[in-house]
Amino acid sequence: MAQIDDLPPLRDVIRRHGLSAKKSLGQNFLLDLNLTARIARAAEPLENITVVEIGPGPGGLTRALLALGARRVVAVERDERALAALAEIAARYPGRLDVVAGDALDVDVRVHLGPERARVVANLPYNIATALLVDWLTAEPWPPWYDDLVLMFQREVAERIVARPGGKNYGRLAVLAGWRAEARILFDVAPSAFVPPPKVTSSVVRLTPRPVPLPCDSAALQRITEAAFGQRRKMLRQSLKSLGVDTGALLEAAGIAPTARAEEIPVEGFVTLARLYAARAPAATA
Ligand code: SAM
């Protein structure tokens, strides 16, 4: 594939800016611009789209997103060492890259977005990947401020996101993701593609928000799934006891057998339970 831009190779960028990878920041960099272009292509079409990127690091994915036509990239990076490298990319693409220095868990990216549609595309720092995803899936109002999430996770997390009832991967994350989005794994990326290589394979996942998910309070859904999957081997009549409501009556009203276990219940069943629970214990879900 032809070079995606005329900026220096990422290895040079990393050397010049002293960007040795820090484990504490989940830094596993992608240096192959063909691969970052493949991830950016998974998020196409990018024209007229503002992309929110979490953790641009030396900017391999950022460069691919800009080269492939994203109108603007808003990139949130916690590592100050990366800011000078990102400034070089911003200079190459005037007016199209805004870098927000800070912790993605604290930054409200909506403040930095214009009226155009936003899409989140990121090779996420693995230590906060699930927390960020839960934040995005529980966004209010719904439909959310983004039209798609194209995200790299550890393969094991990706499998938990797309899991269906009946298996060991099915849990809180699958219920939340299934409730509000359609999620699919697009492709895997081998450890050898990263510097330094992580221990496990990674996967790119695309989550498309459902325009009209089943109505349900996300706090109630999280309480229910926390209780149900916290003791996943137990029958629901037992595992839901910590909710402090009449578990038998709750399950009966939801049409769920009290002997059922969490991993057998489809997303719709949890949504029904959450709705009934919120009606019975509004204070507990606020
Ligand atoms: N996007 C780059 C790539 O693909 O090569 C880097 C990806 S690396 C897996 C994760 C990036 O997230 C690093 O640049 C790291 O500094 C950044 N990061 C880690 N924790 C962060 C946080 N709390 N907020 C924002 N960025 C963070």
PDB file of C-alpha atoms and ligand atoms in Angstrom:
ATOM      1  CA  MET A   1       0.000   0.000   0.000  1.00  0.00           C
ATOM      2  CA  ALA A   2       1.201   3.520  -0.757  1.00  0.00           C
ATOM      3  CA  GLN A   3       2.306   5.662   2.175  1.00  0.00           C
ATOM      4  CA  ILE A   4      -0.704   7.308   3.810  1.00  0.00           C
ATOM      5  CA  ASP A   5       1.041  10.659   4.384  1.00  0.00           C
ATOM      6  CA  ASP A   6       4.349  12.505   4.143  1.00  0.00           C
ATOM      7  CA  LEU A   7       4.971  12.647   7.895  1.00  0.00           C
ATOM      8  CA  PRO A   8       7.969  10.796   9.358  1.00  0.00           C
ATOM      9  CA  PRO A   9       7.763   7.064  10.232  1.00  0.00           C
ATOM     10  CA  LEU A  10       6.323   6.423  13.710  1.00  0.00           C
ATOM     11  CA  ARG A  11       9.564   4.860  14.945  1.00  0.00           C
ATOM     12  CA  ASP A  12      11.333   8.174  14.299  1.00  0.00           C
ATOM     13  CA  VAL A  13       8.525  10.089  16.002  1.00  0.00           C
ATOM     14  CA  ILE A  14       8.784   7.882  19.085  1.00  0.00           C
ATOM     15  CA  ARG A  15      12.574   8.224  19.206  1.00  0.00           C
ATOM     16  CA  ARG A  16      12.572  11.996  18.709  1.00  0.00           C
ATOM     17  CA  HIS A  17       9.935  12.600  21.390  1.00  0.00           C
ATOM     18  CA  GLY A  18      11.228  10.029  23.892  1.00  0.00           C
ATOM     19  CA  LEU A  19       7.929   8.113  23.836  1.00  0.00           C
ATOM     20  CA  SER A  20       9.130   4.880  25.413  1.00  0.00           C
ATOM     21  CA  ALA A  21       5.985   2.898  26.227  1.00  0.00           C
ATOM     22  CA  LYS A  22       4.678   3.102  29.782  1.00  0.00           C
ATOM     23  CA  LYS A  23       2.805   0.084  31.082  1.00  0.00           C
ATOM     24  CA  SER A  24       0.930   2.194  33.623  1.00  0.00           C
ATOM     25  CA  LEU A  25      -0.707   4.083  30.728  1.00  0.00           C
ATOM     26  CA  GLY A  26      -1.607   0.917  28.805  1.00  0.00           C
ATOM     27  CA  GLN A  27       0.769   1.956  26.040  1.00  0.00           C
ATOM     28  CA  ASN A  28       1.026  -0.609  23.262  1.00  0.00           C
ATOM     29  CA  PHE A  29       1.636   1.416  20.134  1.00  0.00           C
ATOM     30  CA  LEU A  30       0.754   0.505  16.551  1.00  0.00           C
ATOM     31  CA  LEU A  31       3.604   1.566  14.277  1.00  0.00           C
ATOM     32  CA  ASP A  32       2.380   0.071  11.009  1.00  0.00           C
ATOM     33  CA  LEU A  33       0.389   2.752   9.193  1.00  0.00           C
ATOM     34  CA  ASN A  34      -1.159   0.123   6.910  1.00  0.00           C
ATOM     35  CA  LEU A  35      -2.696  -1.475   9.979  1.00  0.00           C
ATOM     36  CA  THR A  36      -3.890   1.814  11.469  1.00  0.00           C
ATOM     37  CA  ALA A  37      -5.407   2.589   8.042  1.00  0.00           C
ATOM     38  CA  ARG A  38      -7.230  -0.756   8.217  1.00  0.00           C
ATOM     39  CA  ILE A  39      -8.733   0.249  11.564  1.00  0.00           C
ATOM     40  CA  ALA A  40      -9.674   3.677  10.217  1.00  0.00           C
ATOM     41  CA  ARG A  41     -11.297   2.024   7.180  1.00  0.00           C
ATOM     42  CA  ALA A  42     -13.397  -0.093   9.551  1.00  0.00           C
ATOM     43  CA  ALA A  43     -14.898   3.216  10.721  1.00  0.00           C
ATOM     44  CA  GLU A  44     -15.710   4.522   7.222  1.00  0.00           C
ATOM     45  CA  PRO A  45     -17.356   6.528   5.796  1.00  0.00           C
ATOM     46  CA  LEU A  46     -15.440   9.321   7.547  1.00  0.00           C
ATOM     47  CA  GLU A  47     -16.351  12.314   5.386  1.00  0.00           C
ATOM     48  CA  ASN A  48     -18.171  14.975   7.409  1.00  0.00           C
ATOM     49  CA  ILE A  49     -17.493  13.028  10.576  1.00  0.00           C
ATOM     50  CA  THR A  50     -15.791  14.314  13.704  1.00  0.00           C
ATOM     51  CA  VAL A  51     -13.873  11.447  15.219  1.00  0.00           C
ATOM     52  CA  VAL A  52     -13.230  11.248  18.929  1.00  0.00           C
ATOM     53  CA  GLU A  53     -10.039   9.307  19.542  1.00  0.00           C
ATOM     54  CA  ILE A  54      -9.025   8.285  23.032  1.00  0.00           C
ATOM     55  CA  GLY A  55      -5.294   7.808  23.544  1.00  0.00           C
ATOM     56  CA  PRO A  56      -3.703   8.869  20.248  1.00  0.00           C
ATOM     57  CA  GLY A  57      -0.166   8.362  21.644  1.00  0.00           C
ATOM     58  CA  PRO A  58       2.359   8.978  18.835  1.00  0.00           C
ATOM     59  CA  GLY A  59      -0.567   9.333  16.417  1.00  0.00           C
ATOM     60  CA  GLY A  60      -0.561   6.278  14.118  1.00  0.00           C
ATOM     61  CA  LEU A  61      -4.346   5.908  14.129  1.00  0.00           C
ATOM     62  CA  THR A  62      -4.852   9.684  14.200  1.00  0.00           C
ATOM     63  CA  ARG A  63      -2.849  10.030  10.997  1.00  0.00           C
ATOM     64  CA  ALA A  64      -4.851   7.286   9.298  1.00  0.00           C
ATOM     65  CA  LEU A  65      -8.174   8.862  10.302  1.00  0.00           C
ATOM     66  CA  LEU A  66      -7.092  12.244   8.916  1.00  0.00           C
ATOM     67  CA  ALA A  67      -5.577  10.784   5.741  1.00  0.00           C
ATOM     68  CA  LEU A  68      -8.795   8.865   5.088  1.00  0.00           C
ATOM     69  CA  GLY A  69     -10.885  12.011   5.245  1.00  0.00           C
ATOM     70  CA  ALA A  70     -12.266  12.556   8.749  1.00  0.00           C
ATOM     71  CA  ARG A  71     -13.386  16.159   8.868  1.00  0.00           C
ATOM     72  CA  ARG A  72     -11.912  16.625  12.337  1.00  0.00           C
ATOM     73  CA  VAL A  73     -10.319  14.477  15.044  1.00  0.00           C
ATOM     74  CA  VAL A  74     -10.704  15.367  18.709  1.00  0.00           C
ATOM     75  CA  ALA A  75      -8.033  13.325  20.469  1.00  0.00           C
ATOM     76  CA  VAL A  76      -7.841  12.953  24.254  1.00  0.00           C
ATOM     77  CA  GLU A  77      -4.388  12.026  25.533  1.00  0.00           C
ATOM     78  CA  ARG A  78      -3.156  11.763  29.095  1.00  0.00           C
ATOM     79  CA  ASP A  79       0.552  11.411  28.366  1.00  0.00           C
ATOM     80  CA  GLU A  80       2.053  14.885  28.040  1.00  0.00           C
ATOM     81  CA  ARG A  81       5.106  13.432  26.277  1.00  0.00           C
ATOM     82  CA  ALA A  82       2.866  12.734  23.241  1.00  0.00           C
ATOM     83  CA  LEU A  83       1.637  16.311  22.849  1.00  0.00           C
ATOM     84  CA  ALA A  84       4.591  17.583  20.772  1.00  0.00           C
ATOM     85  CA  ALA A  85       4.290  14.633  18.384  1.00  0.00           C
ATOM     86  CA  LEU A  86       0.575  15.298  18.007  1.00  0.00           C
ATOM     87  CA  ALA A  87       1.259  19.006  17.368  1.00  0.00           C
ATOM     88  CA  GLU A  88       3.273  17.979  14.275  1.00  0.00           C
ATOM     89  CA  ILE A  89       0.244  16.102  12.948  1.00  0.00           C
ATOM     90  CA  ALA A  90      -2.012  19.071  13.715  1.00  0.00           C
ATOM     91  CA  ALA A  91       0.353  21.301  11.690  1.00  0.00           C
ATOM     92  CA  ARG A  92       0.175  18.887   8.736  1.00  0.00           C
ATOM     93  CA  TYR A  93      -3.663  18.941   8.829  1.00  0.00           C
ATOM     94  CA  PRO A  94      -4.519  22.575   9.732  1.00  0.00           C
ATOM     95  CA  GLY A  95      -7.767  22.991  11.645  1.00  0.00           C
ATOM     96  CA  ARG A  96      -8.528  19.266  11.637  1.00  0.00           C
ATOM     97  CA  LEU A  97      -6.866  17.931  14.805  1.00  0.00           C
ATOM     98  CA  ASP A  98      -7.748  19.152  18.288  1.00  0.00           C
ATOM     99  CA  VAL A  99      -5.773  17.564  21.080  1.00  0.00           C
ATOM    100  CA  VAL A 100      -7.302  17.602  24.537  1.00  0.00           C
ATOM    101  CA  ALA A 101      -4.673  16.935  27.205  1.00  0.00           C
ATOM    102  CA  GLY A 102      -6.265  15.036  30.063  1.00  0.00           C
ATOM    103  CA  ASP A 103      -7.727  11.848  31.451  1.00  0.00           C
ATOM    104  CA  ALA A 104     -10.455  10.459  29.208  1.00  0.00           C
ATOM    105  CA  LEU A 105     -12.382   9.325  32.282  1.00  0.00           C
ATOM    106  CA  ASP A 106     -12.725  12.979  33.370  1.00  0.00           C
ATOM    107  CA  VAL A 107     -12.980  14.823  30.058  1.00  0.00           C
ATOM    108  CA  ASP A 108     -16.469  15.517  28.698  1.00  0.00           C
ATOM    109  CA  VAL A 109     -15.707  15.290  24.982  1.00  0.00           C
ATOM    110  CA  ARG A 110     -19.125  16.673  24.074  1.00  0.00           C
ATOM    111  CA  VAL A 111     -17.820  20.116  25.048  1.00  0.00           C
ATOM    112  CA  HIS A 112     -15.320  19.864  22.178  1.00  0.00           C
ATOM    113  CA  LEU A 113     -17.747  18.714  19.497  1.00  0.00           C
ATOM    114  CA  GLY A 114     -19.506  20.853  16.929  1.00  0.00           C
ATOM    115  CA  PRO A 115     -22.930  20.224  15.459  1.00  0.00           C
ATOM    116  CA  GLU A 116     -21.645  17.552  13.048  1.00  0.00           C
ATOM    117  CA  ARG A 117     -21.959  13.859  13.864  1.00  0.00           C
ATOM    118  CA  ALA A 118     -19.295  12.250  16.030  1.00  0.00           C
ATOM    119  CA  ARG A 119     -17.829   8.769  15.942  1.00  0.00           C
ATOM    120  CA  VAL A 120     -15.475   7.226  18.477  1.00  0.00           C
ATOM    121  CA  VAL A 121     -12.493   5.370  17.011  1.00  0.00           C
ATOM    122  CA  ALA A 122      -9.707   4.227  19.307  1.00  0.00           C
ATOM    123  CA  ASN A 123      -7.066   1.723  20.220  1.00  0.00           C
ATOM    124  CA  LEU A 124      -8.058   1.977  23.864  1.00  0.00           C
ATOM    125  CA  PRO A 125      -5.730   1.858  26.854  1.00  0.00           C
ATOM    126  CA  TYR A 126      -6.714  -1.584  28.150  1.00  0.00           C
ATOM    127  CA  ASN A 127      -6.861  -0.513  31.814  1.00  0.00           C
ATOM    128  CA  ILE A 128      -9.783   1.882  31.261  1.00  0.00           C
ATOM    129  CA  ALA A 129     -11.358   0.343  28.156  1.00  0.00           C
ATOM    130  CA  THR A 130     -14.334  -1.261  29.906  1.00  0.00           C
ATOM    131  CA  ALA A 131     -15.049   1.805  32.060  1.00  0.00           C
ATOM    132  CA  LEU A 132     -15.120   4.012  28.952  1.00  0.00           C
ATOM    133  CA  LEU A 133     -17.384   1.603  27.092  1.00  0.00           C
ATOM    134  CA  VAL A 134     -19.849   1.461  30.005  1.00  0.00           C
ATOM    135  CA  ASP A 135     -19.868   5.286  30.063  1.00  0.00           C
ATOM    136  CA  TRP A 136     -20.649   5.469  26.357  1.00  0.00           C
ATOM    137  CA  LEU A 137     -23.336   2.774  26.549  1.00  0.00           C
ATOM    138  CA  THR A 138     -25.098   4.490  29.439  1.00  0.00           C
ATOM    139  CA  ALA A 139     -24.984   7.957  27.831  1.00  0.00           C
ATOM    140  CA  GLU A 140     -28.063  10.147  28.185  1.00  0.00           C
ATOM    141  CA  PRO A 141     -29.925  11.372  26.267  1.00  0.00           C
ATOM    142  CA  TRP A 142     -30.299   8.481  23.813  1.00  0.00           C
ATOM    143  CA  PRO A 143     -29.663   8.219  20.837  1.00  0.00           C
ATOM    144  CA  PRO A 144     -26.205   9.306  22.008  1.00  0.00           C
ATOM    145  CA  TRP A 145     -23.811  11.964  20.721  1.00  0.00           C
ATOM    146  CA  TYR A 146     -21.895   9.368  18.652  1.00  0.00           C
ATOM    147  CA  ASP A 147     -23.175   7.328  15.721  1.00  0.00           C
ATOM    148  CA  ASP A 148     -20.738   4.436  16.066  1.00  0.00           C
ATOM    149  CA  LEU A 149     -17.968   3.126  18.274  1.00  0.00           C
ATOM    150  CA  VAL A 150     -15.034   1.409  16.533  1.00  0.00           C
ATOM    151  CA  LEU A 151     -12.759   0.218  19.279  1.00  0.00           C
ATOM    152  CA  MET A 152      -9.821  -2.060  19.869  1.00  0.00           C
ATOM    153  CA  PHE A 153     -10.045  -4.264  22.967  1.00  0.00           C
ATOM    154  CA  GLN A 154      -8.257  -7.308  24.242  1.00  0.00           C
ATOM    155  CA  ARG A 155      -9.880 -10.275  22.466  1.00  0.00           C
ATOM    156  CA  GLU A 156     -11.240 -11.622  25.740  1.00  0.00           C
ATOM    157  CA  VAL A 157     -13.078  -8.334  26.424  1.00  0.00           C
ATOM    158  CA  ALA A 158     -14.365  -8.228  22.832  1.00  0.00           C
ATOM    159  CA  GLU A 159     -15.847 -11.710  23.324  1.00  0.00           C
ATOM    160  CA  ARG A 160     -17.577 -10.559  26.495  1.00  0.00           C
ATOM    161  CA  ILE A 161     -19.092  -7.603  24.627  1.00  0.00           C
ATOM    162  CA  VAL A 162     -20.615  -9.668  21.791  1.00  0.00           C
ATOM    163  CA  ALA A 163     -21.529 -12.760  23.882  1.00  0.00           C
ATOM    164  CA  ARG A 164     -24.961 -14.361  23.623  1.00  0.00           C
ATOM    165  CA  PRO A 165     -26.821 -16.072  26.480  1.00  0.00           C
ATOM    166  CA  GLY A 166     -25.708 -19.552  27.419  1.00  0.00           C
ATOM    167  CA  GLY A 167     -21.942 -19.238  27.585  1.00  0.00           C
ATOM    168  CA  LYS A 168     -19.307 -18.259  30.103  1.00  0.00           C
ATOM    169  CA  ASN A 169     -18.594 -14.949  28.324  1.00  0.00           C
ATOM    170  CA  TYR A 170     -22.179 -13.756  28.714  1.00  0.00           C
ATOM    171  CA  GLY A 171     -22.387 -11.260  31.571  1.00  0.00           C
ATOM    172  CA  ARG A 172     -22.966  -7.645  32.537  1.00  0.00           C
ATOM    173  CA  LEU A 173     -21.064  -6.187  29.589  1.00  0.00           C
ATOM    174  CA  ALA A 174     -22.963  -8.292  27.009  1.00  0.00           C
ATOM    175  CA  VAL A 175     -26.324  -7.312  28.527  1.00  0.00           C
ATOM    176  CA  LEU A 176     -25.488  -3.600  28.530  1.00  0.00           C
ATOM    177  CA  ALA A 177     -24.024  -3.730  25.002  1.00  0.00           C
ATOM    178  CA  GLY A 178     -26.904  -5.858  23.680  1.00  0.00           C
ATOM    179  CA  TRP A 179     -29.488  -3.571  25.235  1.00  0.00           C
ATOM    180  CA  ARG A 180     -28.249  -0.377  23.587  1.00  0.00           C
ATOM    181  CA  ALA A 181     -26.160  -1.436  20.616  1.00  0.00           C
ATOM    182  CA  GLU A 182     -25.481  -3.989  17.957  1.00  0.00           C
ATOM    183  CA  ALA A 183     -21.941  -5.189  18.478  1.00  0.00           C
ATOM    184  CA  ARG A 184     -19.721  -7.258  16.243  1.00  0.00           C
ATOM    185  CA  ILE A 185     -16.072  -8.232  16.140  1.00  0.00           C
ATOM    186  CA  LEU A 186     -14.543  -7.081  12.858  1.00  0.00           C
ATOM    187  CA  PHE A 187     -11.029  -8.543  12.972  1.00  0.00           C
ATOM    188  CA  ASP A 188      -8.216  -9.599  15.259  1.00  0.00           C
ATOM    189  CA  VAL A 189      -4.808  -7.982  15.623  1.00  0.00           C
ATOM    190  CA  ALA A 190      -1.857 -10.141  16.678  1.00  0.00           C
ATOM    191  CA  PRO A 191       0.351  -9.126  19.628  1.00  0.00           C
ATOM    192  CA  SER A 192       3.311  -8.769  17.238  1.00  0.00           C
ATOM    193  CA  ALA A 193       1.628  -5.712  15.637  1.00  0.00           C
ATOM    194  CA  PHE A 194       2.202  -3.637  18.791  1.00  0.00           C
ATOM    195  CA  VAL A 195       5.264  -2.075  20.405  1.00  0.00           C
ATOM    196  CA  PRO A 196       5.720  -3.472  22.961  1.00  0.00           C
ATOM    197  CA  PRO A 197       3.675  -6.610  22.157  1.00  0.00           C
ATOM    198  CA  PRO A 198       0.954  -7.303  24.742  1.00  0.00           C
ATOM    199  CA  LYS A 199       0.470 -10.857  26.050  1.00  0.00           C
ATOM    200  CA  VAL A 200      -2.837 -11.391  24.261  1.00  0.00           C
ATOM    201  CA  THR A 201      -4.546 -10.961  20.897  1.00  0.00           C
ATOM    202  CA  SER A 202      -6.655  -7.835  20.359  1.00  0.00           C
ATOM    203  CA  SER A 203      -9.881  -7.368  18.391  1.00  0.00           C
ATOM    204  CA  VAL A 204     -11.544  -4.429  16.698  1.00  0.00           C
ATOM    205  CA  VAL A 205     -15.223  -4.186  17.632  1.00  0.00           C
ATOM    206  CA  ARG A 206     -17.874  -1.985  16.048  1.00  0.00           C
ATOM    207  CA  LEU A 207     -20.852  -1.015  18.202  1.00  0.00           C
ATOM    208  CA  THR A 208     -23.760   0.706  16.489  1.00  0.00           C
ATOM    209  CA  PRO A 209     -26.278   2.318  18.859  1.00  0.00           C
ATOM    210  CA  ARG A 210     -29.846   1.036  18.587  1.00  0.00           C
ATOM    211  CA  PRO A 211     -32.000   4.061  17.752  1.00  0.00           C
ATOM    212  CA  VAL A 212     -34.783   2.868  20.042  1.00  0.00           C
ATOM    213  CA  PRO A 213     -33.572   0.414  22.692  1.00  0.00           C
ATOM    214  CA  LEU A 214     -36.147  -1.199  25.003  1.00  0.00           C
ATOM    215  CA  PRO A 215     -37.059   1.448  27.588  1.00  0.00           C
ATOM    216  CA  CYS A 216     -35.186   0.847  30.827  1.00  0.00           C
ATOM    217  CA  ASP A 217     -33.266   2.720  33.502  1.00  0.00           C
ATOM    218  CA  SER A 218     -29.548   1.999  33.039  1.00  0.00           C
ATOM    219  CA  ALA A 219     -28.779   2.235  36.781  1.00  0.00           C
ATOM    220  CA  ALA A 220     -31.463  -0.383  37.517  1.00  0.00           C
ATOM    221  CA  LEU A 221     -30.153  -2.622  34.745  1.00  0.00           C
ATOM    222  CA  GLN A 222     -26.649  -2.362  36.137  1.00  0.00           C
ATOM    223  CA  ARG A 223     -27.837  -3.186  39.677  1.00  0.00           C
ATOM    224  CA  ILE A 224     -29.753  -6.239  38.421  1.00  0.00           C
ATOM    225  CA  THR A 225     -26.912  -7.599  36.293  1.00  0.00           C
ATOM    226  CA  GLU A 226     -24.367  -6.916  39.048  1.00  0.00           C
ATOM    227  CA  ALA A 227     -26.424  -9.013  41.485  1.00  0.00           C
ATOM    228  CA  ALA A 228     -27.309 -11.731  38.947  1.00  0.00           C
ATOM    229  CA  PHE A 229     -23.822 -12.249  37.497  1.00  0.00           C
ATOM    230  CA  GLY A 230     -22.032 -11.558  40.782  1.00  0.00           C
ATOM    231  CA  GLN A 231     -23.223 -15.033  41.785  1.00  0.00           C
ATOM    232  CA  ARG A 232     -23.680 -16.480  38.339  1.00  0.00           C
ATOM    233  CA  ARG A 233     -23.806 -20.130  39.420  1.00  0.00           C
ATOM    234  CA  LYS A 234     -26.696 -19.514  41.791  1.00  0.00           C
ATOM    235  CA  MET A 235     -30.367 -19.532  40.854  1.00  0.00           C
ATOM    236  CA  LEU A 236     -31.787 -16.042  40.389  1.00  0.00           C
ATOM    237  CA  ARG A 237     -34.131 -16.383  43.385  1.00  0.00           C
ATOM    238  CA  GLN A 238     -30.933 -16.557  45.460  1.00  0.00           C
ATOM    239  CA  SER A 239     -28.556 -14.228  43.598  1.00  0.00           C
ATOM    240  CA  LEU A 240     -31.064 -11.365  43.399  1.00  0.00           C
ATOM    241  CA  LYS A 241     -31.669 -11.349  47.167  1.00  0.00           C
ATOM    242  CA  SER A 242     -29.099  -8.578  47.653  1.00  0.00           C
ATOM    243  CA  LEU A 243     -31.478  -6.189  45.826  1.00  0.00           C
ATOM    244  CA  GLY A 244     -33.633  -5.985  48.950  1.00  0.00           C
ATOM    245  CA  VAL A 245     -36.964  -6.588  47.204  1.00  0.00           C
ATOM    246  CA  ASP A 246     -39.256  -9.634  47.127  1.00  0.00           C
ATOM    247  CA  THR A 247     -37.207 -11.698  44.655  1.00  0.00           C
ATOM    248  CA  GLY A 248     -39.906 -14.344  44.108  1.00  0.00           C
ATOM    249  CA  ALA A 249     -42.516 -11.716  43.228  1.00  0.00           C
ATOM    250  CA  LEU A 250     -40.052  -9.864  40.964  1.00  0.00           C
ATOM    251  CA  LEU A 251     -39.205 -13.004  38.988  1.00  0.00           C
ATOM    252  CA  GLU A 252     -42.831 -14.050  38.763  1.00  0.00           C
ATOM    253  CA  ALA A 253     -43.872 -10.622  37.455  1.00  0.00           C
ATOM    254  CA  ALA A 254     -41.103 -10.844  34.858  1.00  0.00           C
ATOM    255  CA  GLY A 255     -42.227 -14.340  33.809  1.00  0.00           C
ATOM    256  CA  ILE A 256     -38.838 -15.818  34.728  1.00  0.00           C
ATOM    257  CA  ALA A 257     -38.476 -19.143  36.554  1.00  0.00           C
ATOM    258  CA  PRO A 258     -37.001 -18.608  40.039  1.00  0.00           C
ATOM    259  CA  THR A 259     -34.660 -21.529  39.365  1.00  0.00           C
ATOM    260  CA  ALA A 260     -33.165 -19.911  36.242  1.00  0.00           C
ATOM    261  CA  ARG A 261     -29.534 -18.772  36.287  1.00  0.00           C
ATOM    262  CA  ALA A 262     -28.225 -15.419  35.037  1.00  0.00           C
ATOM    263  CA  GLU A 263     -26.470 -16.766  31.974  1.00  0.00           C
ATOM    264  CA  GLU A 264     -29.723 -18.247  30.576  1.00  0.00           C
ATOM    265  CA  ILE A 265     -31.606 -14.944  30.576  1.00  0.00           C
ATOM    266  CA  PRO A 266     -31.628 -12.925  27.337  1.00  0.00           C
ATOM    267  CA  VAL A 267     -31.181  -9.145  27.322  1.00  0.00           C
ATOM    268  CA  GLU A 268     -34.979  -8.622  27.126  1.00  0.00           C
ATOM    269  CA  GLY A 269     -35.411 -10.600  30.366  1.00  0.00           C
ATOM    270  CA  PHE A 270     -32.931  -8.388  32.213  1.00  0.00           C
ATOM    271  CA  VAL A 271     -34.595  -5.270  30.836  1.00  0.00           C
ATOM    272  CA  THR A 272     -37.976  -6.478  32.139  1.00  0.00           C
ATOM    273  CA  LEU A 273     -36.432  -7.258  35.533  1.00  0.00           C
ATOM    274  CA  ALA A 274     -34.784  -3.813  35.652  1.00  0.00           C
ATOM    275  CA  ARG A 275     -38.036  -2.068  34.808  1.00  0.00           C
ATOM    276  CA  LEU A 276     -39.950  -3.950  37.512  1.00  0.00           C
ATOM    277  CA  TYR A 277     -37.136  -3.388  40.004  1.00  0.00           C
ATOM    278  CA  ALA A 278     -36.998   0.368  39.297  1.00  0.00           C
ATOM    279  CA  ALA A 279     -40.752   0.571  39.895  1.00  0.00           C
ATOM    280  CA  ARG A 280     -40.452  -1.280  43.229  1.00  0.00           C
ATOM    281  CA  ALA A 281     -37.272   0.320  44.575  1.00  0.00           C
ATOM    282  CA  PRO A 282     -36.913   3.730  42.893  1.00  0.00           C
ATOM    283  CA  ALA A 283     -34.527   4.991  45.585  1.00  0.00           C
ATOM    284  CA  ALA A 284     -32.122   2.097  44.983  1.00  0.00           C
ATOM    285  CA  THR A 285     -31.712   2.946  41.308  1.00  0.00           C
ATOM    286  CA  ALA A 286     -31.385   6.723  41.540  1.00  0.00           C
TER     287      ALA A 286
HETATM  288  N1  SAM B   1      -3.517   5.177  19.526  1.00  0.00           N
HETATM  289  C1  SAM B   1      -2.132   4.789  19.741  1.00  0.00           C
HETATM  290  C2  SAM B   1      -1.800   3.611  18.855  1.00  0.00           C
HETATM  291  O1  SAM B   1      -2.739   2.967  18.366  1.00  0.00           O
HETATM  292  O2  SAM B   1      -0.600   3.349  18.680  1.00  0.00           O
HETATM  293  C3  SAM B   1      -1.863   4.445  21.202  1.00  0.00           C
HETATM  294  C4  SAM B   1      -2.744   3.387  21.808  1.00  0.00           C
HETATM  295  S1  SAM B   1      -2.229   2.858  23.413  1.00  0.00           S
HETATM  296  C5  SAM B   1      -2.980   1.274  23.467  1.00  0.00           C
HETATM  297  C6  SAM B   1      -3.260   3.752  24.542  1.00  0.00           C
HETATM  298  C7  SAM B   1      -3.068   5.262  24.597  1.00  0.00           C
HETATM  299  O3  SAM B   1      -3.970   5.789  25.578  1.00  0.00           O
HETATM  300  C8  SAM B   1      -1.697   5.733  25.012  1.00  0.00           C
HETATM  301  O4  SAM B   1      -1.285   6.773  24.164  1.00  0.00           O
HETATM  302  C9  SAM B   1      -1.886   6.260  26.450  1.00  0.00           C
HETATM  303  O5  SAM B   1      -0.985   7.279  26.811  1.00  0.00           O
HETATM  304  C10 SAM B   1      -3.302   6.755  26.383  1.00  0.00           C
HETATM  305  N2  SAM B   1      -3.995   6.780  27.695  1.00  0.00           N
HETATM  306  C11 SAM B   1      -3.841   5.940  28.742  1.00  0.00           C
HETATM  307  N3  SAM B   1      -4.678   6.258  29.749  1.00  0.00           N
HETATM  308  C12 SAM B   1      -5.384   7.324  29.303  1.00  0.00           C
HETATM  309  C13 SAM B   1      -6.417   8.113  29.883  1.00  0.00           C
HETATM  310  N4  SAM B   1      -6.870   7.859  31.118  1.00  0.00           N
HETATM  311  N5  SAM B   1      -6.916   9.133  29.179  1.00  0.00           N
HETATM  312  C14 SAM B   1      -6.463   9.416  27.924  1.00  0.00           C
HETATM  313  N6  SAM B   1      -5.493   8.693  27.319  1.00  0.00           N
HETATM  314  C15 SAM B   1      -4.961   7.666  27.998  1.00  0.00           C
END
